[in-house]
Every structure is written in structure tokens, then in C-alpha cells.
CSV table of C-alpha atoms and ligand atoms in Angstrom, one decimal:
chain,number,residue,atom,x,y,z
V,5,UNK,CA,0.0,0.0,0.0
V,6,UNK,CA,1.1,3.6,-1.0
V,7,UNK,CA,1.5,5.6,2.2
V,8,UNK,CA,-0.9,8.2,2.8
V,9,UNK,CA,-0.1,11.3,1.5
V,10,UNK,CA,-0.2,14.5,4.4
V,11,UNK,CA,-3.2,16.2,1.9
V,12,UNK,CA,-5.3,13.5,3.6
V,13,UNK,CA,-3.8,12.9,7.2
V,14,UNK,CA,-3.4,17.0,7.6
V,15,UNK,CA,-7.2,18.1,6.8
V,16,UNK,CA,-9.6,19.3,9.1
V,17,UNK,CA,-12.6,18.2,7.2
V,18,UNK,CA,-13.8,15.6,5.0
V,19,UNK,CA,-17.0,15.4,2.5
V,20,UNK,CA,-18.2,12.4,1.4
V,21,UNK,CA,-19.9,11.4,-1.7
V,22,UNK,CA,-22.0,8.7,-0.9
V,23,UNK,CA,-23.4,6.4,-3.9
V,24,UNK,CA,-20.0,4.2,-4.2
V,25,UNK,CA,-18.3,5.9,-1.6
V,26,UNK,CA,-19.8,4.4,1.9
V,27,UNK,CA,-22.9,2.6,-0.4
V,28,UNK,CA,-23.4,1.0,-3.7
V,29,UNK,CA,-26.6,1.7,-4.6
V,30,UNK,CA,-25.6,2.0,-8.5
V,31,UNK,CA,-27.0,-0.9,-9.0
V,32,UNK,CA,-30.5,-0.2,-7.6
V,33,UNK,CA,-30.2,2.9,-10.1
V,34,UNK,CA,-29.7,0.5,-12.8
V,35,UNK,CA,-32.4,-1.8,-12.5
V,36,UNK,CA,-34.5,1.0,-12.0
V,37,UNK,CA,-33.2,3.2,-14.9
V,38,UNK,CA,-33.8,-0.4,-17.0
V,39,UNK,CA,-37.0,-1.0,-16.1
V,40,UNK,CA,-37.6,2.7,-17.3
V,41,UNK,CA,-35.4,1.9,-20.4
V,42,UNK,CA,-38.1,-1.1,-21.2
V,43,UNK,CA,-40.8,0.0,-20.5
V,44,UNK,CA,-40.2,2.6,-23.2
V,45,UNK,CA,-38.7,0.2,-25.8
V,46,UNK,CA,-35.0,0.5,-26.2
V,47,UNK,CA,-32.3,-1.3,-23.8
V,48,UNK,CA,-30.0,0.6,-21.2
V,49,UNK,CA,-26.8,-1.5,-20.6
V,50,UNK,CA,-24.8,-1.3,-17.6
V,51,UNK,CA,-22.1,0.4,-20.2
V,52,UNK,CA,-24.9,2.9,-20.1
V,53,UNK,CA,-25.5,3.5,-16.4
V,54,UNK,CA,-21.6,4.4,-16.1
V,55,UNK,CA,-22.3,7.4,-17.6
V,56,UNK,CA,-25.2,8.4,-14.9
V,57,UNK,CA,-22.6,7.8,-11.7
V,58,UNK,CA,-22.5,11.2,-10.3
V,59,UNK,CA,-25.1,12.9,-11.8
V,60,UNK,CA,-28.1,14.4,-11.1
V,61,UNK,CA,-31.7,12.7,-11.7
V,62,UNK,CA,-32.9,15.0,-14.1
V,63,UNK,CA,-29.5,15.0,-16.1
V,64,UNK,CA,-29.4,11.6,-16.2
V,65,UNK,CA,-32.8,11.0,-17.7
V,66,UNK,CA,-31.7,13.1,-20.2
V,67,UNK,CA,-28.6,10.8,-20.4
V,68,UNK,CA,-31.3,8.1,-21.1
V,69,UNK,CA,-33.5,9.6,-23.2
V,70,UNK,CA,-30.7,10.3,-25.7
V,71,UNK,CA,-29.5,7.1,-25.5
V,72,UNK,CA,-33.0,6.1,-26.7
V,73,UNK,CA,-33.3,8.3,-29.1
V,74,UNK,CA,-36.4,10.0,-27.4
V,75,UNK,CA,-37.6,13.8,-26.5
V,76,UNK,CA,-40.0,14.6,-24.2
V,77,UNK,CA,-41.4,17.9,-22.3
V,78,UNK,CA,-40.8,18.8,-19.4
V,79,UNK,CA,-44.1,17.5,-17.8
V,80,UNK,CA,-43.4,14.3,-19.2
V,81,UNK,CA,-39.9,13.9,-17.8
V,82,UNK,CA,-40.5,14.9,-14.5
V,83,UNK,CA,-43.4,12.1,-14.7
V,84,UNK,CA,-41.0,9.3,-16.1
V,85,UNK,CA,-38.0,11.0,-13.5
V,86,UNK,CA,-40.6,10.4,-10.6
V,87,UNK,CA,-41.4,6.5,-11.8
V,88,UNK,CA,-37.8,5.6,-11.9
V,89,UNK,CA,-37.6,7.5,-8.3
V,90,UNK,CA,-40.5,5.5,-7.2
V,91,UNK,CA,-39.0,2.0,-8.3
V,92,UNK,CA,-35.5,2.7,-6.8
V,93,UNK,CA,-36.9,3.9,-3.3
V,94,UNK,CA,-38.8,0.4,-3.5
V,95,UNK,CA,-35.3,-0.8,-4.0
V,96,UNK,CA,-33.3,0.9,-1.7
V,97,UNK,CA,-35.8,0.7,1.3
V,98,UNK,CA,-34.6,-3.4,1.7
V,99,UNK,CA,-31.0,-1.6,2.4
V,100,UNK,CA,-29.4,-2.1,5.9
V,101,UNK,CA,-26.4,-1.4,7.5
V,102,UNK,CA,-24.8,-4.5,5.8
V,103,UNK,CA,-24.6,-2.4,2.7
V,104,UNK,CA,-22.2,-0.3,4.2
V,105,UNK,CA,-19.4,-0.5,2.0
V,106,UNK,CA,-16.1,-2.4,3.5
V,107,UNK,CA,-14.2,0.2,5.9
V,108,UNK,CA,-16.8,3.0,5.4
V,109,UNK,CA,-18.3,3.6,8.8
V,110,UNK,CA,-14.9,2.0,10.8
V,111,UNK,CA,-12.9,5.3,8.6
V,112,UNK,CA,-16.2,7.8,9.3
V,113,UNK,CA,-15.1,6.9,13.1
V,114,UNK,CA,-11.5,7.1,12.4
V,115,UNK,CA,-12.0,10.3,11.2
V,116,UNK,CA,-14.0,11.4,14.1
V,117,UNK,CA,-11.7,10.0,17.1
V,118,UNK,CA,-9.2,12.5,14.8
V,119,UNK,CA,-11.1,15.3,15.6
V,120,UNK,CA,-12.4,15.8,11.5
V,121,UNK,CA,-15.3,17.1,11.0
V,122,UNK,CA,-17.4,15.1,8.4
V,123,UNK,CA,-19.7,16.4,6.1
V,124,UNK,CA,-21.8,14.4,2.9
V,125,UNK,CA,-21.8,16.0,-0.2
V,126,UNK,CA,-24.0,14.2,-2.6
V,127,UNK,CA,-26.4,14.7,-5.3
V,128,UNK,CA,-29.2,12.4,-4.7
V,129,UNK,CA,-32.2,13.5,-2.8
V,130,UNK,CA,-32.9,9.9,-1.5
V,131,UNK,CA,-29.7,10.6,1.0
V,132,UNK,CA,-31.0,11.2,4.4
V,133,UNK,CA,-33.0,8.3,3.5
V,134,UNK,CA,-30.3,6.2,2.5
V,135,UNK,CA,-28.4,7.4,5.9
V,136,UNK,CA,-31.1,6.7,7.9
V,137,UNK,CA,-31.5,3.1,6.9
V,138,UNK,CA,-27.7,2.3,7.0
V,139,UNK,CA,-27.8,3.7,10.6
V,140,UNK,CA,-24.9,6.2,10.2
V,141,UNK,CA,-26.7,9.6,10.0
V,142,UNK,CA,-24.9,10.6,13.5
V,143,UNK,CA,-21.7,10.3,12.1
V,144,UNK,CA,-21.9,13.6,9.9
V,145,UNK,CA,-21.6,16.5,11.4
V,146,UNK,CA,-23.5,18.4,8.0
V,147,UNK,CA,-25.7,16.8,5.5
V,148,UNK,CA,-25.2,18.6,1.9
V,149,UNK,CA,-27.3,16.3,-0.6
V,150,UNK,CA,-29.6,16.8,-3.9
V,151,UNK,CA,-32.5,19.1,-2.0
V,152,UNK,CA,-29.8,21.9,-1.1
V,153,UNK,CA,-27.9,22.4,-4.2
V,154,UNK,CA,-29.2,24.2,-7.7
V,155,UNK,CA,-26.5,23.1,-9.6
V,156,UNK,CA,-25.0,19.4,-10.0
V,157,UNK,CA,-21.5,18.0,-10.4
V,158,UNK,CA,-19.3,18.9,-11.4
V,159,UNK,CA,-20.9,22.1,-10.6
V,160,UNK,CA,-18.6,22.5,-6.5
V,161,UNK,CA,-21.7,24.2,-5.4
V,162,UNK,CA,-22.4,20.8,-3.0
V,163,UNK,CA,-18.6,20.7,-1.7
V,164,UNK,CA,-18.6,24.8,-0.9
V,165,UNK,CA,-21.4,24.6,1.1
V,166,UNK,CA,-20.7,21.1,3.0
V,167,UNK,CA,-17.3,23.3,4.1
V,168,UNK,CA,-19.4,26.3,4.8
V,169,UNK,CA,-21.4,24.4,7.1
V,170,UNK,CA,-18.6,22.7,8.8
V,171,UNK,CA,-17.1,26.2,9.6
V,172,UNK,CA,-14.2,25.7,7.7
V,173,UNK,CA,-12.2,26.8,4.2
V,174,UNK,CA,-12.2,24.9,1.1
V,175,UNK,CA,-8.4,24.6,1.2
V,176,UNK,CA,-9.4,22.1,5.1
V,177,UNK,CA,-11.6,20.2,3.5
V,178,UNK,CA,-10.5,16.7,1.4
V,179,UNK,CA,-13.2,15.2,-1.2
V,180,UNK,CA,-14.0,11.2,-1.2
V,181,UNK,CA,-15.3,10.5,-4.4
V,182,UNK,CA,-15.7,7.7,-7.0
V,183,UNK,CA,-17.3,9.7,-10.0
V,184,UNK,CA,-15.0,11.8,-12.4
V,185,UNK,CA,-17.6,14.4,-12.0
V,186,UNK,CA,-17.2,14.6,-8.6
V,187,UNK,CA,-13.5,14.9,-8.5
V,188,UNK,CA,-13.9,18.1,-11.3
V,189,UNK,CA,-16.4,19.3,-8.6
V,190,UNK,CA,-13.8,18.8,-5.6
V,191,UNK,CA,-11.3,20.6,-7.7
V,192,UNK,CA,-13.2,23.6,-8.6
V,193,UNK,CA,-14.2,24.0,-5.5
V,194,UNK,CA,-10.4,24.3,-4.2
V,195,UNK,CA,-10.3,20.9,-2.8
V,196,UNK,CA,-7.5,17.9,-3.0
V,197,UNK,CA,-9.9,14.8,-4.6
V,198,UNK,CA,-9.2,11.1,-3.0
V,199,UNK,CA,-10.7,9.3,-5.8
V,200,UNK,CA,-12.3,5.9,-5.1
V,201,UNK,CA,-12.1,3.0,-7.4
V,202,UNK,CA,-10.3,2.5,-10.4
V,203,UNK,CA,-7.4,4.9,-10.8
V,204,UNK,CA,-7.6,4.5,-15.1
V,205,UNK,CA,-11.2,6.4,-14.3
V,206,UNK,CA,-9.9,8.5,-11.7
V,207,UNK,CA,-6.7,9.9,-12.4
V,208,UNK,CA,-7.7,13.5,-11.9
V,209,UNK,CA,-7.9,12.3,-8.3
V,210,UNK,CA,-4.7,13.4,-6.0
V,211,UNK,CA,-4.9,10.2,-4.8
V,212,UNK,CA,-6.7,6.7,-5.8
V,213,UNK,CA,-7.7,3.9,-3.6
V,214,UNK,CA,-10.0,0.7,-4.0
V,215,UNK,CA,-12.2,1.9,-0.9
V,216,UNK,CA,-11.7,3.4,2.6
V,217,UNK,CA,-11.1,0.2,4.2
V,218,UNK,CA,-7.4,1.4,2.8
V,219,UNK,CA,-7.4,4.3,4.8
V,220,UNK,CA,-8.2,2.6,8.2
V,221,UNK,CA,-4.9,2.8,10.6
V,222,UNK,CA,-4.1,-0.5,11.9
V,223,UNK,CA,-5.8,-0.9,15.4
V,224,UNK,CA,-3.7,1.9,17.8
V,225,UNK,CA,-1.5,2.7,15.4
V,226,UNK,CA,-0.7,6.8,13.8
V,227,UNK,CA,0.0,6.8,10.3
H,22,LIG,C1,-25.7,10.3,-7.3
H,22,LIG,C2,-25.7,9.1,-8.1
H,22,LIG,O1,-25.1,10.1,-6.1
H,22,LIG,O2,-27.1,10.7,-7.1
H,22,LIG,C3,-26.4,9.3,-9.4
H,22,LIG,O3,-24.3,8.7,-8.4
H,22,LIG,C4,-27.8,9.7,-9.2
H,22,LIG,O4,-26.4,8.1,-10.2
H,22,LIG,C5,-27.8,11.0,-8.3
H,22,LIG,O5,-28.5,10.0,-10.4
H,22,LIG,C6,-29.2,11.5,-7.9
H,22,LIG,O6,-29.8,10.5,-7.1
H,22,LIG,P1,-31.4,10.6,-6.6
H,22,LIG,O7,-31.4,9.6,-5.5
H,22,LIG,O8,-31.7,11.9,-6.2
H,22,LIG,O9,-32.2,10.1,-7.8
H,23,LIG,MG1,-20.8,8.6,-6.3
């Protein structure tokens, strides 16, 4: 294992993504985005739903839509963006803390015996939700999701305010994110990017790992 560069050990905050990061519910988005996909007669490949990691509902029924060669209105998308929402929830609501992913809540703790202050920074509105049911919402000290942000990824609107509400500057704060969008967010919003996944995706990222269970210390051990 690389060490841990200081970018990481030396910040005062971090803001989590959290679809891939602590939870993989891309694959809930999938089979709902599919079953979308088919009922409207064209099929959405898991090639496809790559490109929708990171990004917002809306934008990613566009994503869909074009893919399918459709156009709708307005009225009409927010009616087929509601059905998709309606069929994941269904989904997501069997979650439960085993769908943590490895190392995320043991590093959220880490963190927080370090005295870091933890904020989320994501763009689904189905977070506090999804927090909730995993049984870690008491581990962030702010909650930054889809329902407080106008503007998406890579848009750093999400990460600015998730340090804003932590009290401290941008230049504190260290992203955790697994979408290229979300690491051109963390960027433009003056933030180092730890990138998580698979560093030929991620290179933009300062630094790549698999997941956090690479960032937890061995048991009473410093870095
Ligand atoms: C992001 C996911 O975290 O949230 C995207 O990576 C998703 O795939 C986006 O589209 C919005 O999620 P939701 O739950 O508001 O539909
Ligand atoms: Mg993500």
C-alpha cells in the first residue's frame, strides 16, 4: 500500500460522496433506470449507467433519453423521473447497515476520534434516506445532498457549502469521491480529490484507492 499522503492525514474536514463511496446503490439505479429503459422500448446497458454515476436525476434521464433516441417535455420527464424515483426507493428501502461499504463507517469513526469534522456531499435527494437506513446519519456533522444544491457536479456548489457548514475553508476540506464528475467538482471548489475506485477512471484524483477500508490505521496505530 502507497503511504498516505499528508493532503489526507493533515485536513480538518472531509466530505463524502455517498453512492459508491460508503454505499453502492448503483446498481438499484440501474435496474430501475432499466426498467424505465423497457418500458419505453429500447435497452440501457450497464455500459450505459456508467455514464449516470455522479449525476443528477434530471440530467441523467436526459442521459437516457438520448441514449434512446427520445424527446419529451418537461411534464413528461418529471413524470418518467418520478417513476424511476418510485421504483429505486422500493429498491433501496430493503438496504441495511450490511450495505455499508467495506471500511466506510470504521474510517467515518476514524475520522471522528481524529477530531475531523465530516460532512456528505451528494447529489441524490434519497440521501438522508439512505443514511437513515444504513444507521450512520450521527456520524456527519452536516448533511449537503440533492434538495440543497441548484446546480449538479461537477458544478462545486455541493462541496462549498458542505465546508461552509462545517465552519471551515475549502483549502481544510478533502473530497472522497468515485465519479469523475465529482473529482472536477472537488477541484473547482479548491479541494484535494481522493478518488475511489479505479485509478484509469480516476486519475484526476490526488490520490486513488479501491475503498476506505485502505485508509483505516491498523488498530492503535498513527500513520
Ligand atoms: C448520485 C448518483 O449520487 O445521485 C447518481 O451517483 C444519481 O447516479 C444521483 O442519479 C441522484 O440521485 P437521486 O437519489 O436523487 O435520484
Ligand atoms: Mg458517487
Amino acid at each position: 500500500m502507497k503511504p498516505v499522503p499528508s493532503f489526507i492525514t493533515s485536513a480538518r474536514g472531509a466530505l463524502f460522496d455517498l453512492d459508491g463511496v460508503i454505499v453502492d446503490t448503483a446498481r438499484f439505479h440501474y435496474q430501475a433506470w432499466r426498467r424505465l429503459a423497457a418500458e419505453l422500448g429500447f435497452e440501457f446497458t450497464e455500459a450505459h449507467n456508467e455514464r449516470l454515476k455522479g449525476v443528477s436525476r434530471m440530467r441523467s434521464l436526459e442521459i437516457l433519453l438520448e441514449i434512446g433516441g427520445l424527446q419529451f417535455d418537461e411534464a413528461r420527464s418529471v413524470e418518467l423521473a418520478t417513476k424511476k424515483n418510485a421504483w429505486y426507493v422500493e429498491l433501496i428501502s430493503k438496504m441495511g447497515p450490511e450495505e455499508i461499504l467495506p471500511g466506510a463507517a470504521d474510517y467515518l469513526r476514524q475520522l471522528r476520534a481524529d477530531g475531523v469534522k465530516i460532512a456528505l456531499g451528494s447529489a441524490s435527494k434519497n440521501a438522508p434516506m439512505i443514511l437513515d437506513s444504513l444507521g450512520i446519519t450521527g456520524l456527519f456533522d452536516a448533511i449537503v445532498d440533492g434538495n440543497h444544491v441548484a446546480k449538479a457536479k461537477p458544478d462545486p456548489e455541493v462541496f462549498l457549502l458542505g465546508a461552509t457548514r462545517l465552519g471551515l475553508q475549502a483549502a481544510d476540506c478533502v473530497v472522497y469521491e468515485d465519479a469523475e464528475a465529482g473529482i472536477e467538482a472537488a477541484h473547482r471548489a479548491g479541494m484535494k480529490a481522493v478518488g475511489i475506485g479505479d485509478p484509469a477512471i480516476l486519475g484526476a484524483a490526488e490520490f486513488v484507492i479501491p475503498g476506505l477500508h485502505a485508509l483505516l490505521k491498523p488498530a492503535g496505530l498513527p500513520f
